[in-house]
Tab-separated table of C-alpha atoms and ligand atoms in Angstrom:
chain	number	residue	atom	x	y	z
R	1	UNK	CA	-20.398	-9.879	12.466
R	2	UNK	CA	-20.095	-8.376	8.973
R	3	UNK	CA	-19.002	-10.316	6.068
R	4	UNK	CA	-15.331	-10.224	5.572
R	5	UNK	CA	-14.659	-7.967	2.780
R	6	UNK	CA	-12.818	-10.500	-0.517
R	7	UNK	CA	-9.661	-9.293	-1.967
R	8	UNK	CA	-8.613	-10.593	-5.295
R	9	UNK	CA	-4.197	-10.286	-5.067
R	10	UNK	CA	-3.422	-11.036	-8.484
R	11	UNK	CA	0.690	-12.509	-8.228
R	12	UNK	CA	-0.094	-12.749	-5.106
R	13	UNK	CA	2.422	-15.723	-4.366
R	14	UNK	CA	5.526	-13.228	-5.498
R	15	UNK	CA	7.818	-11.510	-3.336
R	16	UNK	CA	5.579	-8.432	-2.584
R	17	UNK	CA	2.514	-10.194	-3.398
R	18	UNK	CA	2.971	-12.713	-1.047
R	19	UNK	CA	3.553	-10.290	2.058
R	20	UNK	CA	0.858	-8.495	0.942
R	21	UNK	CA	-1.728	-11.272	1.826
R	22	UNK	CA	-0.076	-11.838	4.662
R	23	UNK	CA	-0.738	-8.242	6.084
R	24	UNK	CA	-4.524	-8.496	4.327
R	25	UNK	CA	-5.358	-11.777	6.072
R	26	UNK	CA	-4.125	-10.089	9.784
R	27	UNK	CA	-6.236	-6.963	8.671
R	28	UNK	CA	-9.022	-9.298	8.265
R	29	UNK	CA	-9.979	-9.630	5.007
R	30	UNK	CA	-10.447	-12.544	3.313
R	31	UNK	CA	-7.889	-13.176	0.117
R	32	UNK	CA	-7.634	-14.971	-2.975
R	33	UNK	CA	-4.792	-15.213	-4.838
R	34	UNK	CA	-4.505	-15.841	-8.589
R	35	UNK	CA	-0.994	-16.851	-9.423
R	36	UNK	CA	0.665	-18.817	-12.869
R	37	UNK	CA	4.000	-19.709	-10.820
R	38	UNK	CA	5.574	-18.733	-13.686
R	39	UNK	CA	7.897	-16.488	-11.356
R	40	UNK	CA	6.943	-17.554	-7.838
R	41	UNK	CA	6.637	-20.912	-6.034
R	42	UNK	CA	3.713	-22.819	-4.799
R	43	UNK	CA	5.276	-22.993	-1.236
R	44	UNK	CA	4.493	-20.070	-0.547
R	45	UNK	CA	1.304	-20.252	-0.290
R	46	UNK	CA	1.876	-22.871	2.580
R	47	UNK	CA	4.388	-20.355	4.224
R	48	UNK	CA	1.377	-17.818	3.885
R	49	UNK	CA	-0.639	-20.501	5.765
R	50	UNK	CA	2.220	-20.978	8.129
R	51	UNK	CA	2.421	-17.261	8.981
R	52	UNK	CA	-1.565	-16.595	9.297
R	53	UNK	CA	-3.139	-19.732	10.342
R	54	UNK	CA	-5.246	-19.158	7.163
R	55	UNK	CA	-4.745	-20.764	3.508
R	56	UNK	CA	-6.156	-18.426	0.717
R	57	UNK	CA	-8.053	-19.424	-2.121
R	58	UNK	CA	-5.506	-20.125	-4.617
R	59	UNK	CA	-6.059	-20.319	-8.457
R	60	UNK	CA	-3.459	-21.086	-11.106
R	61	UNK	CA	-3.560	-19.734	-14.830
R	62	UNK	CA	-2.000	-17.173	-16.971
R	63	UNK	CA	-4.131	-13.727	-16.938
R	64	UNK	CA	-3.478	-13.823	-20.266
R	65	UNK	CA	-6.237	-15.909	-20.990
R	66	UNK	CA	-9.535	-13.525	-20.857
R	67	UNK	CA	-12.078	-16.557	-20.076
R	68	UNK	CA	-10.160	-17.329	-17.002
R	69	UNK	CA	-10.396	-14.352	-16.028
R	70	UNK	CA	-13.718	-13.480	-16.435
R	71	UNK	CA	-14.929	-16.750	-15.192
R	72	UNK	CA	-12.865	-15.833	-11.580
R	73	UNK	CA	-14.300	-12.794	-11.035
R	74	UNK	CA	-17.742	-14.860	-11.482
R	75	UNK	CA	-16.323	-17.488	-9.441
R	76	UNK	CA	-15.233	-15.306	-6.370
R	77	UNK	CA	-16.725	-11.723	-6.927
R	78	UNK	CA	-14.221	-9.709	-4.811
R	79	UNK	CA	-15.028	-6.323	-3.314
R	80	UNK	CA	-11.501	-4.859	-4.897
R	81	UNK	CA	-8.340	-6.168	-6.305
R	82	UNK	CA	-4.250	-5.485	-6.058
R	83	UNK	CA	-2.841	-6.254	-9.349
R	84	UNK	CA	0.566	-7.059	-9.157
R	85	UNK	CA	0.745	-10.465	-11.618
R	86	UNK	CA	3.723	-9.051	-14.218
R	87	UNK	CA	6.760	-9.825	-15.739
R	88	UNK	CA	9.308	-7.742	-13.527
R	89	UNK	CA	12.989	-8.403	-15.234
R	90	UNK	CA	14.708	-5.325	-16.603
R	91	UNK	CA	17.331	-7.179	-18.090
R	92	UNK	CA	14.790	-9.397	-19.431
R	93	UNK	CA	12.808	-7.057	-20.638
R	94	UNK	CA	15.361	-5.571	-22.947
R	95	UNK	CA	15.856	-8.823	-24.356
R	96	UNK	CA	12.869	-10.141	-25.506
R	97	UNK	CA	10.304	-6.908	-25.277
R	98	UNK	CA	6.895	-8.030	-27.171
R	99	UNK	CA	6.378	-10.766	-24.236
R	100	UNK	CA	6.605	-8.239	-21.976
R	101	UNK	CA	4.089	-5.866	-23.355
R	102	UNK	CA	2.090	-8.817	-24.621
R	103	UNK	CA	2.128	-10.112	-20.789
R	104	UNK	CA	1.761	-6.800	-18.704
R	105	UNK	CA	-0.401	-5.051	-20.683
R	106	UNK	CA	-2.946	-7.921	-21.795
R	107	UNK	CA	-3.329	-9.333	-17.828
R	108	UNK	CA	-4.126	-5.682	-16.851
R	109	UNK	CA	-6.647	-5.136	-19.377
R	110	UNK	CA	-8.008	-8.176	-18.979
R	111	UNK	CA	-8.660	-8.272	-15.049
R	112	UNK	CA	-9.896	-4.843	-15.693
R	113	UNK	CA	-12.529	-5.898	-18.143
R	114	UNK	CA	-13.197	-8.713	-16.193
R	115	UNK	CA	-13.436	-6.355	-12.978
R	116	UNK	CA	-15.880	-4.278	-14.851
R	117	UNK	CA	-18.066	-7.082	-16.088
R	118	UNK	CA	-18.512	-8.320	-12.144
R	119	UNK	CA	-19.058	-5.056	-10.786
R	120	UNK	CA	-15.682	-4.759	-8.765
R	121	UNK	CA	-14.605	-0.989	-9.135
R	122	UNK	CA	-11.675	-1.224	-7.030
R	123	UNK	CA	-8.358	-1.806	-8.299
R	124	UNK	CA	-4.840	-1.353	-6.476
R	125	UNK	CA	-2.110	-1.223	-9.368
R	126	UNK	CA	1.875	-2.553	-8.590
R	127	UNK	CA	3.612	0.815	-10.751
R	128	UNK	CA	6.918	1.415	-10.426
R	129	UNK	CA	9.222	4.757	-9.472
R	130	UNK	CA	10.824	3.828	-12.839
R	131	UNK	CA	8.505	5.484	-14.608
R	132	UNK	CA	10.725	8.407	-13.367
R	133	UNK	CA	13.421	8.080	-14.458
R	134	UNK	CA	16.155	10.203	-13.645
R	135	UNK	CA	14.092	12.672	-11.469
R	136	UNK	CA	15.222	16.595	-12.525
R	137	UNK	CA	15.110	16.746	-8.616
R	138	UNK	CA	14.922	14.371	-5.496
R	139	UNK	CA	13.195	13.444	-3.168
R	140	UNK	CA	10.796	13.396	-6.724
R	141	UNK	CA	6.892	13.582	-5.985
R	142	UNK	CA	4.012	12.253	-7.879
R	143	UNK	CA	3.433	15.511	-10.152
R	144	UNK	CA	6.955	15.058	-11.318
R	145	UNK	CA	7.229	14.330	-15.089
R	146	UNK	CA	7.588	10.901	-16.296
R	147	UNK	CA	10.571	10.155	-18.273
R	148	UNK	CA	10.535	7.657	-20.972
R	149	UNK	CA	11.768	4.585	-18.059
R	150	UNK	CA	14.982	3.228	-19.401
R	151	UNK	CA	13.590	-0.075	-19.878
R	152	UNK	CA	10.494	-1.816	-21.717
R	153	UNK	CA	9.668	-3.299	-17.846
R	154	UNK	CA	9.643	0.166	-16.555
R	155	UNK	CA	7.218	1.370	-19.759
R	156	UNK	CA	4.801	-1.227	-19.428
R	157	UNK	CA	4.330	0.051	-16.153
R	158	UNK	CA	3.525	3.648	-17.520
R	159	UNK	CA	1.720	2.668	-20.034
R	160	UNK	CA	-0.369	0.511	-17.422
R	161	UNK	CA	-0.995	3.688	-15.622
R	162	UNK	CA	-2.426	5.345	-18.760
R	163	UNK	CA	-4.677	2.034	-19.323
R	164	UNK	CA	-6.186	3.127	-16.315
R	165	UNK	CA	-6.039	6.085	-16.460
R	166	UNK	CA	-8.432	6.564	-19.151
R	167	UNK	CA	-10.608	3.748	-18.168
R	168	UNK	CA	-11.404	5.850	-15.085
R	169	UNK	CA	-12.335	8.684	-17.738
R	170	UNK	CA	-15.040	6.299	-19.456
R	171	UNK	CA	-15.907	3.899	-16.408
R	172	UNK	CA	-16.799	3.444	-12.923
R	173	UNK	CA	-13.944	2.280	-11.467
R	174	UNK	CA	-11.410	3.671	-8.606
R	175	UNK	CA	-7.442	3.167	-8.842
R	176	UNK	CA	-5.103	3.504	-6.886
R	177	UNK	CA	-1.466	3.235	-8.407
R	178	UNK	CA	1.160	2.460	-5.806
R	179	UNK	CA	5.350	3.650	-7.162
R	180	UNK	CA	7.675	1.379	-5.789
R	181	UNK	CA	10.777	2.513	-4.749
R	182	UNK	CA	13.375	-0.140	-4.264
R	183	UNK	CA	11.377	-3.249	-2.437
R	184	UNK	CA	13.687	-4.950	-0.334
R	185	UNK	CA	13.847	-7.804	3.099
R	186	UNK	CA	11.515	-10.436	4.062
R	187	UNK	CA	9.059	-10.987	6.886
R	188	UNK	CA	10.014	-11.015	10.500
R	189	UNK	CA	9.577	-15.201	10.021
R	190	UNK	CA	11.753	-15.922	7.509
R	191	UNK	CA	9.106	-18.245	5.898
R	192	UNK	CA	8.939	-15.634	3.081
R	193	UNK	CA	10.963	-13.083	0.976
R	194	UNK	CA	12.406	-12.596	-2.455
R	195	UNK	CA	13.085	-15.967	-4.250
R	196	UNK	CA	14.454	-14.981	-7.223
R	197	UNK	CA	14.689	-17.538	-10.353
R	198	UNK	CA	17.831	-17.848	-11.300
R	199	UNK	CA	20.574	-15.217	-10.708
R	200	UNK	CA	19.382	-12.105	-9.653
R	201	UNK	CA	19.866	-8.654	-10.901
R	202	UNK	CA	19.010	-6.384	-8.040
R	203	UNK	CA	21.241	-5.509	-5.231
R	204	UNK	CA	20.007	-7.483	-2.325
R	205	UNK	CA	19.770	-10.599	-3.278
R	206	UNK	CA	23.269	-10.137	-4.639
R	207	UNK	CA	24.723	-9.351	-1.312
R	208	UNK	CA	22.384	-12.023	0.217
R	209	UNK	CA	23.747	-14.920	-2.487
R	210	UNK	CA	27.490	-13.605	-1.641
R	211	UNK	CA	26.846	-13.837	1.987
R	212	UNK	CA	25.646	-17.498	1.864
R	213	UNK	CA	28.256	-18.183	-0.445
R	214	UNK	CA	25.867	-19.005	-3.737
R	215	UNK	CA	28.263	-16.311	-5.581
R	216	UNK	CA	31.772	-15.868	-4.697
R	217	UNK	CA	31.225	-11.803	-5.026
R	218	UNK	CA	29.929	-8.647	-6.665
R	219	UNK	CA	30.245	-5.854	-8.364
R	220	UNK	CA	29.338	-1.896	-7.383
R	221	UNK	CA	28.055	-0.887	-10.653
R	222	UNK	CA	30.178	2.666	-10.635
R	223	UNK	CA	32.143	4.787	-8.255
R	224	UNK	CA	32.252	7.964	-9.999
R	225	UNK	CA	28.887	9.215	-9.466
R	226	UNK	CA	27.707	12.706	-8.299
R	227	UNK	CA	26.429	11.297	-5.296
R	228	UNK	CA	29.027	11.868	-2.003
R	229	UNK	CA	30.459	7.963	-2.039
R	230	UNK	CA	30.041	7.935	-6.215
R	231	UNK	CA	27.724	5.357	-6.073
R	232	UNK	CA	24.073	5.335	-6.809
R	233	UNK	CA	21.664	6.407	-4.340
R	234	UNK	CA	18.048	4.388	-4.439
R	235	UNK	CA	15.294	4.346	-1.921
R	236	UNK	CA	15.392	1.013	-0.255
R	237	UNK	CA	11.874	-0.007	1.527
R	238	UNK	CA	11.281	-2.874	3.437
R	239	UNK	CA	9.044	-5.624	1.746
R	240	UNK	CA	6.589	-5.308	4.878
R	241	UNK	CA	6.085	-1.520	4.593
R	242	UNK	CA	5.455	-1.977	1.372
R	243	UNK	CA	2.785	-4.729	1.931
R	244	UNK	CA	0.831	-2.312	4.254
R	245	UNK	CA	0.489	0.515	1.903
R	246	UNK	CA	-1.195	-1.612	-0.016
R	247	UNK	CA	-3.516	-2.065	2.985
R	248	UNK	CA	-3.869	0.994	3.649
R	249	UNK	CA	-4.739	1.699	-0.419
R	250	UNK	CA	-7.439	-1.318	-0.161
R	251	UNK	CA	-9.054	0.588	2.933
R	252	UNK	CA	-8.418	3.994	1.476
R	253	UNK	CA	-10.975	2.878	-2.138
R	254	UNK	CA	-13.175	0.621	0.374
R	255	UNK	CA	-14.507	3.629	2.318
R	256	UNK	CA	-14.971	5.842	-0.856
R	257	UNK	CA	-17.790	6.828	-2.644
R	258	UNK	CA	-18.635	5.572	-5.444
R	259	UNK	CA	-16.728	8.573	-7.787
R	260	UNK	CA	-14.064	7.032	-9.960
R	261	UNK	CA	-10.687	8.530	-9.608
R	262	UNK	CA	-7.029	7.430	-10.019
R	263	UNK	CA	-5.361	8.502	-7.408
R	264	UNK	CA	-0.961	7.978	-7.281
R	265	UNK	CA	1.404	7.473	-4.440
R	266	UNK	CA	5.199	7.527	-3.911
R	267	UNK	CA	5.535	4.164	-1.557
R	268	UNK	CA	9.528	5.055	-0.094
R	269	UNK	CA	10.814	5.965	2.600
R	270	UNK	CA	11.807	9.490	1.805
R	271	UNK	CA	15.830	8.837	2.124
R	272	UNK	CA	17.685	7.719	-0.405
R	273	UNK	CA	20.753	4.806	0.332
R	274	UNK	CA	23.894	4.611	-1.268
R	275	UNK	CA	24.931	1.157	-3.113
R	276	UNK	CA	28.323	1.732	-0.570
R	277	UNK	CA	26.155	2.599	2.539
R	278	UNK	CA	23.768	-0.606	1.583
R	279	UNK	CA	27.056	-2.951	1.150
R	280	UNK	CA	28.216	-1.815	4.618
R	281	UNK	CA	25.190	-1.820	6.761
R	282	UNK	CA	24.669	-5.278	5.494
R	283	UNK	CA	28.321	-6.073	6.736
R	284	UNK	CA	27.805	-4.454	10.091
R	285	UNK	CA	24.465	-5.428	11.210
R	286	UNK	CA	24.703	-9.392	9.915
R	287	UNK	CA	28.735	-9.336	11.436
R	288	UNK	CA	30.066	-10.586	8.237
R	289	UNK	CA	32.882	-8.934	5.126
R	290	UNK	CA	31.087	-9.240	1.699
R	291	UNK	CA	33.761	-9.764	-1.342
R	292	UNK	CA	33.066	-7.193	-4.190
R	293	UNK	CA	35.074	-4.806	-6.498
R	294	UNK	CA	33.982	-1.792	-8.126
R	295	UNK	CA	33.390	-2.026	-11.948
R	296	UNK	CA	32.095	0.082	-14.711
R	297	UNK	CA	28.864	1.741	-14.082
R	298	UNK	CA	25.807	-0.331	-15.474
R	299	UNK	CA	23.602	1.033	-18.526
R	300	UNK	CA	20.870	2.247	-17.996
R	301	UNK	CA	20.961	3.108	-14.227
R	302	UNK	CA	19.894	6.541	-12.676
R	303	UNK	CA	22.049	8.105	-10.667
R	304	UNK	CA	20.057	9.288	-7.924
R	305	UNK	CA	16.532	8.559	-6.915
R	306	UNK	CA	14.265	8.581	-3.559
R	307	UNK	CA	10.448	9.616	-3.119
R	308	UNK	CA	8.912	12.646	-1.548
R	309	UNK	CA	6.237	10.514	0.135
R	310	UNK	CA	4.260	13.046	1.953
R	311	UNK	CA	0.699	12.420	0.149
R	312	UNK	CA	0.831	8.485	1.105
R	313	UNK	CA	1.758	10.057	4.322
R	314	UNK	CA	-0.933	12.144	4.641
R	315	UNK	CA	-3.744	10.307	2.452
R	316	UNK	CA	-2.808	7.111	3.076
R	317	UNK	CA	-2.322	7.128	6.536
R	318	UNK	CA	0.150	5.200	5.823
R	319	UNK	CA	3.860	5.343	7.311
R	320	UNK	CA	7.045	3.332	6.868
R	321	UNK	CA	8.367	1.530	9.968
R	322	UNK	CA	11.412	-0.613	9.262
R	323	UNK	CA	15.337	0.568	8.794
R	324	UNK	CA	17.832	-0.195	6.793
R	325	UNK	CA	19.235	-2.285	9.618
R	326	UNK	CA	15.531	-4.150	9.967
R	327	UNK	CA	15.836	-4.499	6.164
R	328	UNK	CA	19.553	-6.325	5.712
R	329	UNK	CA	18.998	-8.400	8.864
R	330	UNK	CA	15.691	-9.807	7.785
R	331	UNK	CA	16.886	-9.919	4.025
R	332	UNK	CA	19.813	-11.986	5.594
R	333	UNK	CA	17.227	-14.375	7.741
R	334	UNK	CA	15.744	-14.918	4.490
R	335	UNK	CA	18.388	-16.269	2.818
R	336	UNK	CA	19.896	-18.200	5.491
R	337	UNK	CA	15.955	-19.992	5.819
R	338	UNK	CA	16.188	-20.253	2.019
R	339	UNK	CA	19.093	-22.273	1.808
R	340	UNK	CA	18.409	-24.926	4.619
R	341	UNK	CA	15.127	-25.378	2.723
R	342	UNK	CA	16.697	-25.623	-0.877
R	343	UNK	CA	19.347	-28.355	0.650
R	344	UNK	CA	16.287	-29.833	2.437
R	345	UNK	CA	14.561	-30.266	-1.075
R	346	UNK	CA	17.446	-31.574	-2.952
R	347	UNK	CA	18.290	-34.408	0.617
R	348	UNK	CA	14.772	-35.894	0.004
Y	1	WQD	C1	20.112	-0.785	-7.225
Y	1	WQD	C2	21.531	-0.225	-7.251
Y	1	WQD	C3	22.792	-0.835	-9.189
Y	1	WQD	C4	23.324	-5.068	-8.389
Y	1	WQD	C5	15.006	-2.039	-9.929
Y	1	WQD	C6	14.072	-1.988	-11.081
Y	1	WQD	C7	12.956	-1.022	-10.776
Y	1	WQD	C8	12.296	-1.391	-9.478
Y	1	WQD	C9	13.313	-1.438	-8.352
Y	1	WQD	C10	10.312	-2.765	-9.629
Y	1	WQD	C11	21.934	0.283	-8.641
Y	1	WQD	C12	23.429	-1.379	-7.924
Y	1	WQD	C13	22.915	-3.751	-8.243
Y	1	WQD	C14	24.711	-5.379	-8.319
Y	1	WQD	C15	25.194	-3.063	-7.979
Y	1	WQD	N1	11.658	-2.651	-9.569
Y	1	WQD	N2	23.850	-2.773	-8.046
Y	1	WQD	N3	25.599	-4.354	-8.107
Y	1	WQD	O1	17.862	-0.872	-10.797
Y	1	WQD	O2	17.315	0.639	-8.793
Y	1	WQD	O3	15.573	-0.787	-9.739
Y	1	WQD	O4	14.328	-2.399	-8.748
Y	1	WQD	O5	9.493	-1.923	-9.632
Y	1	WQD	O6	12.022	-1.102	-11.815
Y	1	WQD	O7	14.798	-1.520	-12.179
Y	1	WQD	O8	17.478	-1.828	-8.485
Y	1	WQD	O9	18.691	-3.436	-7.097
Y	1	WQD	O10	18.991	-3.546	-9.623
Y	1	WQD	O11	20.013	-1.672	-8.341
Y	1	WQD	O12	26.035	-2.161	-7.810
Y	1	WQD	O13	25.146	-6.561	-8.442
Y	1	WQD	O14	22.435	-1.278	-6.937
Y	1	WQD	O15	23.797	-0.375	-10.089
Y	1	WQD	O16	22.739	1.426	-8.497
Y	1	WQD	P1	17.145	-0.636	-9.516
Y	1	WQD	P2	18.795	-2.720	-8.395
């Protein structure tokens, strides 16, 4: 029996992270998860355990701090890593910009250098279809020029990629940068999903916190798009989708040569999703009337974005499996699970 190959899943106890070992561990690899909790909760690692029969390594400190770093990779010497430890807020972002480039872009560098320095030349990258922006055209593919994103969150993810990219240039060291379209649901048990801290900004959640009755509504950021309802169309994937690219992108560096190479995929579903058709299949598939009102569009939105995802297709061999319907059922689970657990907590 071979050894099982390690995978180091930086952020790994965050919404995507988190699936993502969950999918790793039932490929068979074995996973360790760096994590600062700073946006993520230590029960999850127990769900993860819960879901797999199998607890990860777990390790707790900021990337931030190089000697950590360095002395993990020592520690644990994984065969490859999937970055995806970042600050993620756009709102926040705008507000208080240094920490985020201080945080993004000085955790990259540093598990890079520390990859480097323990001879781990694999590296999966969390990007972002932000880096987009508004697309000239849709679906928009992965030669498509980058915009200047509309928020500091959305350039420290381009400016990631360029990290990279030109440590590929001077290094051995393959990368594989995975564009997120709009991540969204939870696993098929419930046991994990997206636990935002405090009030969320992104549209699921939202309807999932008016549903359970944490918010008494929402608003449709604009109705007067160019898009046929007037509101914004996004590519909505499911969380577990998502979590298997990333598979497939471990598997995909793990049978290459040695070359380096940075290699970019659109991870969407290739359809793009109304805010309007997202409200309603939510209402129709979990049987329930969400209160919300149209208000003024919100700054900085695009309009209309979804991916043209034919090289993960056909590189990858990866494919997306799960619906919208999948998506606002199990997004729905999630939250229901959520809040027995949170009144569970604050019982005891
Ligand atoms: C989707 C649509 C809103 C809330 C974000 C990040 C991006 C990426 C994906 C990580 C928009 C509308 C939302 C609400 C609404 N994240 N909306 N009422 O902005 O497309 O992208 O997640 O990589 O970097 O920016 O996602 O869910 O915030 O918005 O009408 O209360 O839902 O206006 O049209 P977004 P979102």
């Amino acid at each position: 029996m071979s050894e099982k190959r390690r995978i180091l899943v930086t952020g790994g106890a965050g919404f995507i992270g988190s699936h993502t070992v969950v999918q790793l561990i039932e490929a068979g690899f074995d996973v360790h998860v760096v994590d600062d909790l700073s946006n993520a909760h230590s029960h999850v690692m127990d769900a993860i355990a819960r879901i797999t029969g199998v607890h990860p390594g777990f390790s707790c400190f900021d990337l931030c701090d190089s000697e950590k770093t360095k002395k993990l990779f020592a520690d644990i010497k994984p065969d490859a890593v999937i970055h995806f430890a970042a600050k993620k807020l756009v709102g926040e972002s705008v507000q208080n910009p240094l920490m985020y480039y201080k945080t993004n872009l000085q955790s990259l560098v540093n598990v890079v250098e520390a990859s480097l320095e323990h001879g781990c030349q694999k590296l999966v990258f969390s990007s972002s279809c932000t880096v987009y922006g508004q697309p000239d055209q849709n679906p928009v593919g992965e030669d498509a020029p980058l915009k200047k994103p509309e928020s500091p969150y959305g350039n420290t993810k381009r400016i990631c990629e360029e990290i990279l990219q030109d440590t590929v240039k001077a290094h051995s060291l393959q990368v594989v940068s995975l564009r997120y379209f709009n991540p969204v649901g939870a696993h098929a048990s419930a046991l994990i999903g997206e636990y935002p801290l405090g009030a969320p900004s992104n549209l699921m959640p939202v309807l999932t916190q008016t549903a359970i009755g944490k918010r008494s509504g929402f608003s449709i950021f604009g109705s007067d798009y160019n898009t046929p309802d007037g509101t914004c169309i996004r590519d909505y994937i499911h969380v577990v989708d998502l979590a298997n690219a990333h598979v497939a992108a471990i598997q995909l560096l793990l049978n290459r040569e040695k070359s380096s190479v940075f290699l970019v995929y659109n991870i969407g579903t290739g359809s793009g999703v109304s805010v309007k058709e997202m409200v309603e299949s939510f209402e129709r598939i979990n049987g329930l009337k969400l209160n919300y009102e149209y208000a003024p569009r919100r700054t900085g939105d695009v309009e209309q974005v979804w991916a043209n995802n034919v090289l993960a297709l056909q590189e990858l061999g990866w494919k997306p499996h799960l619906g919208l319907d999948e998506m606002v059922a199990s997004a729905w689970k999630w939250e229901q699970h959520l809040n027995k657990y949170e009144k569970s907590i604050h019982q005891s």
